[in-house]
CSV table of C-alpha atoms and ligand atoms in Angstrom, one decimal:
chain,number,residue,atom,x,y,z
S,50,MET,CA,51.5,26.4,53.9
S,51,ALA,CA,53.6,28.6,51.7
S,52,GLU,CA,52.5,29.5,48.2
S,53,LEU,CA,56.1,29.0,46.9
S,54,VAL,CA,58.4,26.3,48.3
S,55,THR,CA,62.0,26.2,47.3
S,56,MET,CA,64.8,23.8,48.0
S,57,GLY,CA,68.6,24.2,47.8
S,58,GLU,CA,71.7,25.4,49.6
S,59,ALA,CA,71.6,28.7,51.5
S,60,LEU,CA,75.2,30.0,51.7
S,61,ILE,CA,77.1,32.7,53.5
S,62,GLN,CA,78.6,35.1,51.0
S,63,LEU,CA,81.8,36.9,51.8
S,64,ASN,CA,82.0,39.8,49.4
S,65,ALA,CA,85.3,41.7,49.1
S,66,LEU,CA,84.9,45.3,49.9
S,67,SER,CA,87.6,46.2,47.3
S,68,LYS,CA,87.5,45.4,43.6
S,69,GLY,CA,90.3,43.3,42.2
S,70,PRO,CA,92.0,40.0,42.8
S,71,LEU,CA,91.1,38.4,46.1
S,72,ARG,CA,94.7,38.0,47.1
S,73,HIS,CA,94.7,41.8,47.7
S,74,ALA,CA,91.4,41.9,49.5
S,75,TYR,CA,91.6,42.6,53.2
S,76,LEU,CA,88.0,43.3,54.1
S,77,PHE,CA,85.0,41.2,53.4
S,78,GLU,CA,81.3,41.8,54.0
S,79,ARG,CA,79.0,39.0,55.2
S,80,HIS,CA,75.7,38.4,53.4
S,81,VAL,CA,73.2,35.6,53.3
S,82,ALA,CA,72.8,34.2,49.8
S,83,GLY,CA,72.3,31.1,47.7
S,84,SER,CA,70.1,31.1,44.7
S,85,GLU,CA,67.0,29.5,46.1
S,86,ALA,CA,67.3,31.4,49.4
S,87,ASN,CA,67.4,34.6,47.3
S,88,VAL,CA,64.2,33.6,45.6
S,89,ALA,CA,62.5,32.7,48.9
S,90,VAL,CA,63.4,36.1,50.4
S,91,CYS,CA,62.4,38.0,47.2
S,92,VAL,CA,59.0,36.3,47.1
S,93,SER,CA,58.4,37.0,50.8
S,94,ARG,CA,59.4,40.7,50.5
S,95,LEU,CA,56.9,41.0,47.7
S,96,GLY,CA,54.1,39.9,50.0
S,97,ARG,CA,53.7,36.3,49.0
S,98,SER,CA,54.4,33.3,51.3
S,99,SER,CA,57.6,31.2,50.8
S,100,ALA,CA,59.2,28.3,52.5
S,101,PHE,CA,62.8,27.1,52.2
S,102,VAL,CA,63.9,23.4,52.4
S,103,GLY,CA,67.6,22.7,53.1
S,104,ARG,CA,70.3,22.2,55.7
S,105,VAL,CA,72.8,24.4,57.5
S,106,GLY,CA,75.5,23.5,59.9
S,107,ASP,CA,75.2,23.7,63.6
S,108,ASP,CA,77.5,26.8,63.6
S,109,GLU,CA,77.3,30.5,63.7
S,110,PHE,CA,76.9,30.9,60.0
S,111,GLY,CA,74.0,28.4,60.1
S,112,ARG,CA,72.4,30.3,62.9
S,113,CYS,CA,72.9,33.5,60.9
S,114,ILE,CA,71.1,32.0,57.8
S,115,ALA,CA,68.3,30.6,59.9
S,116,SER,CA,67.6,33.8,61.7
S,117,TRP,CA,67.9,36.0,58.6
S,118,LEU,CA,65.4,33.8,56.6
S,119,ARG,CA,63.0,33.7,59.6
S,120,GLY,CA,63.3,37.5,59.9
S,121,GLU,CA,62.5,37.9,56.3
S,122,GLY,CA,59.3,36.0,56.8
S,123,VAL,CA,60.4,32.8,55.0
S,124,ASP,CA,58.9,29.6,56.5
S,125,VAL,CA,62.0,27.7,57.8
S,126,ARG,CA,60.3,24.7,59.4
S,127,TRP,CA,62.1,22.5,56.8
S,128,LEU,CA,65.5,24.1,57.3
S,129,ARG,CA,67.4,21.4,59.2
S,130,ILE,CA,70.4,21.9,61.4
S,131,ASP,CA,73.0,19.3,60.4
S,132,PRO,CA,75.6,18.8,63.2
S,133,GLU,CA,77.8,16.6,61.0
S,134,ALA,CA,78.9,19.3,58.5
S,135,PRO,CA,79.6,23.0,58.3
S,136,THR,CA,77.5,25.7,56.6
S,137,GLY,CA,78.8,26.4,53.1
S,138,ILE,CA,80.4,29.7,52.2
S,139,TYR,CA,81.7,31.4,49.1
S,140,PHE,CA,83.7,34.5,48.3
S,141,VAL,CA,82.9,37.1,45.7
S,142,GLN,CA,85.7,38.7,43.7
S,143,ARG,CA,84.5,41.8,41.9
S,144,GLY,CA,85.7,43.7,38.9
S,145,TYR,CA,88.6,41.4,38.0
S,146,PRO,CA,89.6,40.2,35.5
S,147,PHE,CA,86.5,41.8,33.8
S,148,PRO,CA,85.3,45.2,35.0
S,149,SER,CA,81.7,45.1,36.2
S,150,ARG,CA,81.8,41.3,36.5
S,151,SER,CA,82.0,39.3,39.6
S,152,SER,CA,83.1,35.7,40.2
S,153,MET,CA,82.2,33.2,43.0
S,154,ILE,CA,84.8,31.1,44.7
S,155,TYR,CA,83.1,28.3,46.6
S,156,TYR,CA,84.1,26.6,49.9
S,157,ARG,CA,81.2,24.3,50.1
S,158,ARG,CA,82.4,20.7,49.3
S,159,GLY,CA,80.8,18.4,52.0
S,160,SER,CA,78.8,21.3,53.4
S,161,ALA,CA,75.6,20.7,55.4
S,162,GLY,CA,73.6,22.2,52.4
S,163,SER,CA,75.0,19.6,50.0
S,164,ARG,CA,73.7,16.8,52.3
S,165,LEU,CA,70.1,17.7,51.5
S,166,SER,CA,68.2,14.5,51.2
S,167,ILE,CA,64.7,13.0,50.7
S,168,GLU,CA,64.4,12.8,54.5
S,169,ASP,CA,64.3,16.6,54.7
S,170,PHE,CA,60.7,16.9,53.4
S,171,ASP,CA,57.6,15.0,52.7
S,172,ARG,CA,54.2,15.3,50.9
S,173,THR,CA,53.0,17.8,53.5
S,174,THR,CA,55.8,20.2,52.6
S,175,PHE,CA,54.1,21.0,49.3
S,176,GLN,CA,50.5,20.8,50.5
S,177,ASN,CA,48.5,23.7,49.2
S,178,SER,CA,51.6,25.3,47.7
S,179,ARG,CA,51.3,26.7,44.2
S,180,ILE,CA,54.9,26.6,43.0
S,181,LEU,CA,58.0,24.5,43.7
S,182,HIS,CA,61.1,26.4,42.6
S,183,LEU,CA,64.4,24.6,42.0
S,184,SER,CA,67.6,25.5,40.4
S,185,GLY,CA,70.2,23.6,38.4
S,186,ILE,CA,72.7,24.2,41.3
S,187,THR,CA,71.1,21.7,43.8
S,188,PRO,CA,71.3,18.5,41.6
S,189,ALA,CA,75.0,19.3,41.2
S,190,LEU,CA,75.8,19.3,44.9
S,191,SER,CA,75.6,15.5,45.7
S,192,SER,CA,73.7,12.4,44.8
S,193,SER,CA,71.4,12.8,47.8
S,194,ALA,CA,70.6,16.4,46.8
S,195,ARG,CA,69.9,15.2,43.2
S,196,GLU,CA,67.6,12.5,44.6
S,197,ALA,CA,65.9,15.1,46.7
S,198,CYS,CA,65.1,17.2,43.6
S,199,THR,CA,63.8,14.2,41.7
S,200,LYS,CA,61.5,13.3,44.7
S,201,ALA,CA,60.3,16.8,45.2
S,202,ILE,CA,59.4,17.0,41.5
S,203,GLU,CA,57.5,13.8,41.7
S,204,LEU,CA,55.5,15.0,44.8
S,205,VAL,CA,54.7,18.3,43.2
S,206,LYS,CA,53.6,16.8,39.9
S,207,ASP,CA,51.2,14.7,42.0
S,208,SER,CA,50.0,17.7,44.0
S,209,GLY,CA,49.1,19.8,40.9
S,210,ALA,CA,51.4,22.7,41.8
S,211,LEU,CA,53.6,24.3,39.2
S,212,LEU,CA,57.3,23.3,38.8
S,213,SER,CA,59.6,26.2,38.2
S,214,ILE,CA,63.3,25.7,37.4
S,215,ASP,CA,66.1,28.1,36.9
S,216,THR,CA,68.8,26.3,34.9
S,217,ASN,CA,71.6,28.1,36.8
S,218,ILE,CA,74.5,25.9,35.6
S,219,ARG,CA,77.6,26.4,37.7
S,220,PRO,CA,80.2,24.5,35.7
S,221,VAL,CA,82.7,24.1,38.6
S,222,LEU,CA,80.1,22.1,40.5
S,223,TRP,CA,79.7,19.5,37.7
S,224,PRO,CA,82.2,16.8,36.6
S,225,SER,CA,81.4,17.8,33.0
S,226,LEU,CA,78.9,19.9,31.0
S,227,GLU,CA,77.6,16.7,29.4
S,228,GLU,CA,76.7,15.4,32.9
S,229,ALA,CA,75.0,18.7,33.7
S,230,THR,CA,72.9,18.3,30.5
S,231,ARG,CA,72.2,14.7,31.2
S,232,VAL,CA,70.9,15.4,34.7
S,233,LEU,CA,69.2,18.8,34.1
S,234,MET,CA,67.3,18.2,30.8
S,235,PRO,CA,64.8,15.6,32.2
S,236,MET,CA,64.0,18.0,35.1
S,237,VAL,CA,63.6,21.0,32.7
S,238,GLU,CA,61.3,19.0,30.5
S,239,LYS,CA,59.0,18.4,33.4
S,240,ALA,CA,58.9,22.1,34.3
S,241,ASP,CA,56.0,24.5,33.9
S,242,ILE,CA,58.2,27.6,34.2
S,243,VAL,CA,61.8,27.7,33.1
S,244,PHE,CA,64.3,30.6,33.7
S,245,THR,CA,67.5,30.4,31.7
S,246,ASP,CA,70.1,32.5,29.9
S,247,PRO,CA,72.0,32.2,26.6
S,248,ALA,CA,75.1,30.7,28.4
S,249,ASP,CA,73.1,27.9,30.0
S,250,SER,CA,71.0,27.3,26.9
S,251,GLU,CA,74.1,26.9,24.7
S,252,ILE,CA,75.1,24.0,27.0
S,253,LEU,CA,71.7,22.5,27.4
S,254,ILE,CA,70.1,22.9,23.9
S,255,GLY,CA,72.9,24.4,21.8
S,256,GLU,CA,71.1,27.7,21.3
S,257,THR,CA,72.1,31.3,22.3
S,258,ASP,CA,69.5,33.3,20.3
S,259,PRO,CA,66.8,34.3,22.8
S,260,ASP,CA,63.9,33.7,20.3
S,261,LYS,CA,65.3,30.3,19.4
S,262,ILE,CA,65.7,29.5,23.1
S,263,LEU,CA,62.0,30.3,23.8
S,264,GLU,CA,61.0,28.2,20.8
S,265,VAL,CA,63.0,25.1,21.8
S,266,TYR,CA,61.8,25.0,25.4
S,267,LYS,CA,58.2,25.6,24.3
S,268,SER,CA,58.5,22.7,21.9
S,269,LEU,CA,59.7,20.5,24.8
S,270,GLY,CA,56.4,21.3,26.5
S,271,VAL,CA,57.5,24.1,29.0
S,272,GLY,CA,54.5,26.4,29.5
S,273,THR,CA,56.4,29.6,30.4
S,274,VAL,CA,59.9,30.4,29.5
S,275,VAL,CA,61.9,33.4,30.6
S,276,VAL,CA,65.3,34.2,29.1
S,277,LYS,CA,67.5,36.4,31.2
S,278,LEU,CA,69.7,38.7,29.1
S,279,GLY,CA,71.6,40.7,31.8
S,280,GLU,CA,72.0,44.3,30.9
S,281,ARG,CA,69.8,43.7,27.8
S,282,GLY,CA,66.8,42.8,30.0
S,283,ALA,CA,64.7,39.7,29.4
S,284,VAL,CA,62.3,38.0,27.0
S,285,ALA,CA,59.5,35.6,27.9
S,286,SER,CA,56.9,33.5,26.3
S,287,SER,CA,53.8,31.8,27.8
S,288,GLY,CA,51.2,30.1,25.6
S,289,SER,CA,50.8,32.2,22.5
S,290,GLU,CA,52.0,35.4,24.3
S,291,LYS,CA,55.5,36.9,24.1
S,292,ALA,CA,57.0,39.7,26.1
S,293,LYS,CA,60.2,41.7,26.1
S,294,ALA,CA,61.5,44.0,28.9
S,295,GLU,CA,64.5,46.3,28.9
S,296,ALA,CA,66.8,46.5,31.9
S,297,ILE,CA,67.2,49.9,33.5
S,298,GLU,CA,70.5,51.7,33.3
S,299,VAL,CA,72.4,51.3,36.6
S,300,THR,CA,75.9,51.5,38.0
S,301,VAL,CA,76.8,47.9,38.7
S,302,GLU,CA,78.5,47.1,42.0
S,303,ASP,CA,78.0,43.4,42.0
S,304,ALA,CA,75.8,41.5,39.5
S,305,ILE,CA,75.5,38.3,41.4
S,306,GLY,CA,72.0,37.5,42.5
S,307,ALA,CA,70.3,39.5,39.7
S,308,GLY,CA,69.0,36.4,38.1
S,309,ASP,CA,67.4,35.2,41.3
S,310,ALA,CA,65.9,38.6,41.9
S,311,LEU,CA,64.4,38.4,38.4
S,312,ALA,CA,63.1,34.9,38.9
S,313,GLY,CA,61.7,35.6,42.4
S,314,THR,CA,59.9,38.8,41.3
S,315,PHE,CA,58.5,37.1,38.2
S,316,LEU,CA,57.1,34.2,40.3
S,317,ALA,CA,55.7,36.6,43.0
S,318,CYS,CA,54.0,38.6,40.2
S,319,GLN,CA,52.6,35.4,38.7
S,320,LEU,CA,51.3,34.3,42.1
S,321,ALA,CA,49.6,37.7,42.3
S,322,GLY,CA,47.9,37.1,38.9
S,323,ARG,CA,49.8,39.6,36.9
S,324,SER,CA,50.2,39.3,33.1
S,325,LEU,CA,53.3,38.0,31.4
S,326,PHE,CA,54.3,41.5,30.4
S,327,GLU,CA,53.7,43.1,33.8
S,328,SER,CA,55.5,40.3,35.5
S,329,LEU,CA,58.5,40.5,33.2
S,330,ARG,CA,58.8,44.3,33.4
S,331,ARG,CA,58.8,44.2,37.2
S,332,ALA,CA,61.2,41.2,37.3
S,333,THR,CA,63.7,42.9,35.0
S,334,LEU,CA,63.5,46.1,37.1
S,335,VAL,CA,64.3,44.2,40.3
S,336,GLY,CA,67.1,42.3,38.6
S,337,SER,CA,68.7,45.6,37.7
S,338,LEU,CA,68.2,47.1,41.2
S,339,VAL,CA,70.1,44.3,43.0
S,340,THR,CA,73.2,44.8,41.0
S,341,THR,CA,73.7,48.3,42.5
S,342,VAL,CA,74.9,46.9,45.8
S,343,ARG,CA,77.0,44.1,47.2
S,344,GLY,CA,74.9,41.2,48.5
S,345,ASP,CA,72.1,39.3,46.7
S,346,GLN,CA,69.1,40.1,49.0
S,347,GLU,CA,69.5,43.5,50.7
S,348,MET,CA,68.2,45.5,47.7
S,349,LEU,CA,65.1,43.3,47.1
S,350,PRO,CA,62.2,45.7,47.4
S,351,THR,CA,59.0,45.3,49.3
S,352,LEU,CA,55.8,45.3,47.3
S,353,LYS,CA,55.0,48.9,48.2
S,354,ASP,CA,58.5,50.1,47.1
S,355,LEU,CA,58.4,48.0,43.9
S,356,GLU,CA,55.2,49.7,42.8
S,357,ILE,CA,56.7,53.1,43.6
S,358,ILE,CA,59.8,52.4,41.5
S,359,TYR,CA,57.7,50.7,38.8
S,360,ARG,CA,55.6,53.8,38.4
S,361,TYR,CA,58.7,56.0,38.2
S,362,TYR,CA,60.2,53.9,35.3
S,363,TYR,CA,56.9,53.1,33.6
S,364,PRO,CA,54.7,56.2,34.2
J,687,KDG,O1,72.6,33.4,41.8
J,687,KDG,C1,73.4,33.8,42.9
J,687,KDG,C2,73.9,32.5,43.5
J,687,KDG,O2,74.6,31.9,42.5
J,687,KDG,C3,74.8,32.8,44.7
J,687,KDG,O3,74.1,33.3,45.8
J,687,KDG,C4,75.5,31.5,45.1
J,687,KDG,O4,73.7,29.9,45.1
J,687,KDG,C5,74.8,30.2,44.8
J,687,KDG,C6,75.5,29.3,44.0
J,687,KDG,O5,75.4,28.1,44.3
J,687,KDG,O6,76.2,29.7,43.0
């Protein structure tokens, strides 16, 4: 069984080749994405085993996601083909209205991925796995997806594996930010590892200061907290240890997916037994790298390449 199991909605990303408002974009590039799928691929590229639980439609985009994940070495035995609904997609608009920033425009309501349910996995899915990774996106998709997250957390807490959660609040997917907080906080409080950022933490705990954020989640009983700070890098805390890592300077093509790259690399490093500092530095480095291209997964390095880049930046 896989060391890391993750559950959520894998999506097709259609990324505009040109920067600017989408109404002027003529050409789009197709990528496989979705926060949890990004983490699964990242972990697998870094030489650790990962499995993805979710649904895609019985359509060409669903087949594209399934074969891509399989090709990346992700265990897809719990990726279900749902004939009743299409695979979800989203478009990426880059560089407008803010230069260097991207926005996501979803076409995913009623998608196969949002129909994730407790029937899609069982106790054996998590047998011998060491980490279950969830994100705040999945509970926002539907009541059955929310129920699936709750059930998976219950099974993992019984199995002794660690629960990792990336808060990943996508406001357009929630009826209100209060509802996001009401649903996500009980999940976050059960987590052993939490990834978050100042924007999400302002919503969830009313804090934007990275040190305060670490403090608050630690006081709620979360063992390891990682605060992603974009071009400022990241800070983390685990037990009595604290670490800080700077992002490397890059030319940003599309920043979407950087947080998942950071989380996936951090988790792969933790699975490999690396220290908090070593894990955070590598995670921040990979987070920066993926912003240099369009697409969330193409730039995720193999373990061998990560070590080469790491030695270059940290001789
Ligand atoms: O973190 C990147 C993801 O947000 C992107 O791939 C799309 O999963 C996605 C989502 O639901 O926003």
